[in-house]
Short mmCIF file of C-alpha atoms in Angstrom, two decimals:
data_model
loop_
_atom_site.label_atom_id
_atom_site.label_comp_id
_atom_site.label_asym_id
_atom_site.label_seq_id
_atom_site.Cartn_x
_atom_site.Cartn_y
_atom_site.Cartn_z
CA MET A 1 48.54 -125.69 125.87
CA ILE A 2 48.08 -123.72 129.22
CA ARG A 3 46.49 -125.99 132.03
CA CYS A 4 44.52 -123.79 134.20
CA ILE A 5 42.15 -123.84 137.34
CA ALA A 6 39.18 -120.99 138.09
CA ILE A 7 38.75 -120.71 141.45
CA ASP A 8 36.00 -117.97 142.68
CA ASP A 9 33.18 -118.58 145.32
CA GLU A 10 30.80 -116.49 143.09
CA PRO A 11 28.99 -118.92 140.99
CA LEU A 12 28.29 -117.03 137.91
CA ALA A 13 31.90 -114.97 138.30
CA LEU A 14 33.04 -118.53 137.86
CA GLN A 15 31.45 -119.56 135.17
CA GLN A 16 31.94 -115.97 133.41
CA ILE A 17 36.33 -117.13 133.63
CA ALA A 18 35.18 -120.65 132.29
CA ALA A 19 33.62 -118.96 129.06
CA TYR A 20 36.51 -117.01 128.79
CA ILE A 21 38.89 -119.78 129.07
CA GLY A 22 37.38 -121.80 126.40
CA LYS A 23 37.69 -118.68 123.77
CA VAL A 24 41.34 -118.77 124.11
CA PRO A 25 42.85 -121.30 121.87
CA TYR A 26 45.88 -122.16 124.37
CA LEU A 27 44.19 -122.16 127.38
CA GLU A 28 43.02 -125.49 129.11
CA LEU A 29 40.40 -125.43 131.66
CA VAL A 30 40.95 -128.56 134.17
CA ALA A 31 39.05 -127.28 137.35
CA GLN A 32 36.43 -124.88 138.51
CA CYS A 33 36.72 -124.42 142.28
CA GLN A 34 34.47 -122.37 144.46
CA SER A 35 37.31 -121.94 146.97
CA ALA A 36 40.55 -121.76 147.98
CA ILE A 37 40.55 -124.84 149.98
CA GLU A 38 38.71 -126.78 147.03
CA ALA A 39 41.65 -125.81 144.60
CA ARG A 40 44.42 -126.92 147.10
CA GLN A 41 42.74 -130.30 147.29
CA PHE A 42 43.14 -130.36 143.44
CA LEU A 43 46.55 -129.22 143.56
CA GLU A 44 47.73 -131.99 146.09
CA GLN A 45 46.72 -134.60 143.36
CA ASP A 46 47.59 -132.71 140.14
CA MET A 47 49.93 -129.76 138.86
CA VAL A 48 48.83 -126.73 136.79
CA ASP A 49 50.34 -124.26 134.73
CA ALA A 50 48.26 -120.87 136.00
CA LEU A 51 45.36 -120.11 138.63
CA PHE A 52 42.88 -117.09 137.75
CA CYS A 53 41.95 -116.58 141.00
CA ASP A 54 39.95 -114.67 143.08
CA ILE A 55 40.91 -112.84 146.34
CA ASN A 56 37.92 -112.05 148.59
CA MET A 57 36.92 -115.49 149.28
CA PRO A 58 35.52 -117.36 152.71
CA ASP A 59 37.96 -119.43 155.02
CA LEU A 60 41.37 -118.38 153.16
CA ASN A 61 41.23 -115.80 150.57
CA GLY A 62 43.14 -116.24 147.51
CA MET A 63 46.12 -113.92 148.37
CA ASP A 64 47.22 -115.85 151.21
CA PHE A 65 46.32 -119.26 149.28
CA VAL A 66 49.06 -118.42 146.84
CA LYS A 67 51.41 -117.14 149.42
CA SER A 68 50.78 -121.02 150.79
CA LEU A 69 51.74 -122.48 147.69
CA THR A 70 55.10 -124.19 147.88
CA VAL A 71 55.48 -124.01 144.01
CA PRO A 72 52.85 -121.71 142.88
CA PRO A 73 51.48 -121.72 139.37
CA LEU A 74 51.35 -118.66 137.31
CA ILE A 75 49.05 -116.36 138.80
CA VAL A 76 45.99 -113.80 137.31
CA PHE A 77 44.06 -112.56 140.18
CA THR A 78 40.29 -111.75 139.15
CA THR A 79 38.92 -109.19 142.35
CA ALA A 80 36.48 -106.40 142.49
CA TYR A 81 38.90 -105.00 144.90
CA ALA A 82 41.57 -102.46 144.05
CA ASP A 83 43.44 -102.61 147.17
CA TYR A 84 45.43 -106.01 146.87
CA ALA A 85 46.70 -104.88 143.55
CA VAL A 86 50.51 -103.74 144.92
CA GLU A 87 50.42 -106.95 146.98
CA GLY A 88 49.61 -109.01 143.88
CA PHE A 89 52.45 -107.94 141.83
CA LYS A 90 54.75 -108.75 145.08
CA VAL A 91 53.92 -112.37 144.59
CA ASN A 92 54.64 -112.32 140.89
CA ALA A 93 51.10 -111.84 139.61
CA VAL A 94 51.15 -112.26 135.48
CA ASP A 95 48.09 -109.95 135.74
CA TYR A 96 45.41 -108.26 137.95
CA LEU A 97 41.72 -108.19 136.36
CA LEU A 98 39.59 -105.59 138.09
CA LYS A 99 35.77 -106.89 138.05
CA PRO A 100 33.84 -106.15 135.65
CA PHE A 101 36.21 -107.17 133.04
CA GLY A 102 35.41 -107.80 129.75
CA LEU A 103 36.63 -110.40 127.06
CA GLN A 104 39.24 -108.29 125.72
CA ASP A 105 40.65 -107.69 129.45
CA PHE A 106 40.73 -111.27 129.91
CA GLN A 107 42.25 -112.03 126.49
CA ARG A 108 45.01 -109.47 127.26
CA ALA A 109 45.74 -111.28 130.64
CA ALA A 110 45.89 -114.48 128.88
CA GLN A 111 48.37 -113.36 126.22
CA ARG A 112 50.95 -111.87 128.94
CA LEU A 113 50.27 -115.28 130.68
CA LYS A 114 51.44 -116.86 127.49
CA GLU A 115 54.33 -114.71 127.06
CA ARG A 116 55.82 -115.38 130.69
CA MET A 117 55.36 -118.94 130.09
CA GLU A 118 57.37 -119.09 126.88
CA ASN A 119 59.97 -116.90 128.79
CA THR A 120 60.06 -119.09 131.55
CA SER A 121 60.67 -121.96 129.01
CA ALA A 122 63.26 -120.28 127.52
CA SER A 123 65.12 -119.24 130.89
CA ASP A 124 65.02 -123.07 131.77
CA SER A 125 66.70 -124.03 128.32
CA SER A 126 69.03 -121.63 129.00
CA LEU A 127 69.71 -123.13 132.33
CA THR A 128 69.96 -126.70 131.05
CA SER A 129 72.67 -126.18 128.43
CA HIS A 130 74.68 -123.26 130.33
CA PRO A 131 75.13 -125.03 132.79
CA SER A 132 72.59 -127.78 133.70
CA PRO A 133 70.71 -127.01 136.72
CA LEU A 134 71.29 -131.04 137.14
CA THR A 135 74.93 -130.77 137.16
CA SER A 136 77.34 -129.74 139.79
CA ASP A 137 79.57 -132.61 140.99
CA SER A 138 79.44 -136.37 141.37
CA ASP A 139 77.75 -136.08 144.59
CA SER A 140 75.15 -133.13 144.19
CA ILE A 141 72.60 -131.87 141.75
CA PHE A 142 71.05 -128.39 141.49
CA LEU A 143 67.29 -128.25 141.04
CA LYS A 144 65.33 -125.23 140.23
CA THR A 145 62.30 -124.73 142.71
CA ASP A 146 59.82 -122.03 143.77
CA TYR A 147 61.88 -119.29 141.58
CA ARG A 148 65.06 -120.59 143.74
CA ILE A 149 67.85 -123.42 142.38
CA VAL A 150 68.50 -125.70 145.09
CA LYS A 151 71.53 -128.16 145.87
CA ILE A 152 70.74 -131.50 146.79
CA MET A 153 73.11 -134.35 147.73
CA ILE A 154 72.41 -136.90 145.73
CA ASN A 155 72.76 -139.82 148.59
CA ASP A 156 70.11 -138.11 150.27
CA ILE A 157 67.42 -138.51 147.95
CA ARG A 158 65.24 -141.36 148.85
CA TYR A 159 63.09 -141.57 145.71
CA VAL A 160 61.65 -139.19 142.82
CA GLU A 161 58.04 -139.23 142.13
CA ALA A 162 56.32 -138.25 138.78
CA MET A 163 53.22 -135.83 138.84
CA SER A 164 52.11 -134.62 135.79
CA GLU A 165 55.17 -132.19 134.03
CA TYR A 166 56.52 -131.81 137.62
CA LEU A 167 59.24 -134.27 139.70
CA LYS A 168 58.57 -134.48 143.50
CA VAL A 169 62.07 -135.21 144.70
CA HIS A 170 62.14 -137.02 148.80
CA ILE A 171 65.15 -136.42 150.61
CA GLU A 172 65.90 -137.98 153.53
CA GLY A 173 65.45 -135.85 156.97
CA GLU A 174 63.06 -133.23 154.86
CA ALA A 175 59.12 -133.13 155.86
CA LYS A 176 58.31 -131.86 152.09
CA PRO A 177 59.47 -133.09 148.79
CA VAL A 178 61.43 -130.46 146.74
CA ILE A 179 58.90 -129.85 143.46
CA THR A 180 60.59 -129.02 140.26
CA LEU A 181 59.51 -129.06 136.33
CA LEU A 182 61.01 -131.68 134.90
CA SER A 183 60.83 -134.80 133.24
CA MET A 184 61.70 -138.68 134.40
CA LYS A 185 63.22 -139.41 131.53
CA LYS A 186 66.18 -136.32 132.35
CA MET A 187 66.32 -137.07 136.06
CA GLU A 188 66.81 -140.82 134.77
CA GLU A 189 69.97 -140.24 133.05
CA ARG A 190 71.45 -138.03 135.64
CA LEU A 191 71.23 -140.38 138.90
CA PRO A 192 74.10 -142.74 139.73
CA SER A 193 73.52 -146.59 139.18
CA ASN A 194 72.12 -146.79 142.88
CA PHE A 195 68.65 -145.31 141.57
CA MET A 196 66.44 -147.50 139.35
CA ARG A 197 62.94 -146.60 138.14
CA ILE A 198 60.37 -149.23 139.24
CA HIS A 199 57.41 -147.66 138.09
CA ARG A 200 56.26 -144.85 135.29
CA SER A 201 55.95 -142.74 138.42
CA TYR A 202 59.10 -143.51 140.69
CA ILE A 203 62.59 -143.92 140.32
CA ILE A 204 64.49 -145.12 144.39
CA ASN A 205 67.65 -144.84 145.78
CA LEU A 206 67.88 -148.73 145.78
CA ASP A 207 70.21 -147.67 149.24
CA LYS A 208 67.24 -146.68 150.92
CA ILE A 209 64.96 -150.17 150.74
CA ARG A 210 63.73 -151.24 153.75
CA GLU A 211 61.57 -154.55 152.41
CA VAL A 212 60.58 -155.93 149.39
CA ASN A 213 56.96 -157.50 149.27
CA LYS A 214 55.50 -158.97 146.54
CA ASN A 215 55.01 -156.17 144.13
CA ARG A 216 55.74 -153.38 146.25
CA VAL A 217 58.79 -151.62 147.41
CA ILE A 218 58.86 -150.34 151.28
CA MET A 219 61.01 -147.20 151.80
CA ASP A 220 59.82 -146.34 155.64
CA ALA A 221 56.16 -147.23 157.71
CA GLU A 222 54.46 -145.23 155.35
CA THR A 223 55.78 -144.97 151.91
CA TYR A 224 54.96 -148.20 149.75
CA LEU A 225 55.75 -147.85 146.16
CA PRO A 226 54.80 -150.33 143.71
CA ILE A 227 56.56 -152.09 140.99
CA GLY A 228 55.34 -151.67 137.16
CA ASP A 229 54.99 -154.36 134.83
CA ASN A 230 57.67 -153.05 132.58
CA TYR A 231 60.28 -152.75 135.28
CA LYS A 232 59.72 -156.06 137.11
CA GLU A 233 62.00 -157.86 135.40
CA ALA A 234 65.39 -155.42 135.57
CA PHE A 235 64.37 -155.02 139.38
CA GLN A 236 64.35 -158.67 140.45
CA ASN A 237 67.58 -158.94 138.58
CA TRP A 238 69.12 -156.47 140.87
CA LEU A 239 67.45 -158.54 143.59
CA ASP A 240 68.97 -161.19 142.74
CA THR A 241 72.06 -160.02 142.91
CA LYS A 242 71.72 -158.62 146.51
CA PHE A 243 70.09 -161.52 147.60
CA LEU A 244 71.13 -164.33 150.28
CA GLY A 245 69.49 -167.53 151.10
CA LYS A 246 67.96 -170.20 149.26
#
């Protein structure tokens, strides 16, 4: 399924897009937003595969919203204005639907969305095997993010956070994490022994721990990570090997 958000400040237009999404079996509507700001708040908590996004909206227009995203999902613009078409395709939009559009037009856009998803998945699979973007040498890994492949020094990774099908890789000295489409299992397999999974959603660099307080690992003054029940024993065993005192 392709997880989608519909974004439009006009309630009737939003209702129509939601209805069209419901008629396409491989699309799943996970949120309806009446502003780009509302959509941004949703994306801070969850990740989706695609946006059906209006452009002319108050406060923050759809084009500027898409440009502001670190890792934008696939985009289908839905608008009454043809003026933005060229700019839309410059941000790699899958399609540009001019209002009023019917179900047939929407289904064509959905099919293009599906094909783009399949092509992206095939490309990622190719990169994973020839060669893997996670593989460089013992000191670094490569991750695909924001249509780029970036090199990350392993020892600079503070912790890895799972968010839906994506990972947020938090790096020493960087204000924003690197967001990449990857499973926790695959990341866990590639990281060296000074990394440990302490929760279904967290892998930490053991060398970066500041403090252990009951069932939490404190990485810094603002980062408190929970230790999951299924991981407590392994973490405690590691901690016992490092502990000095009675």
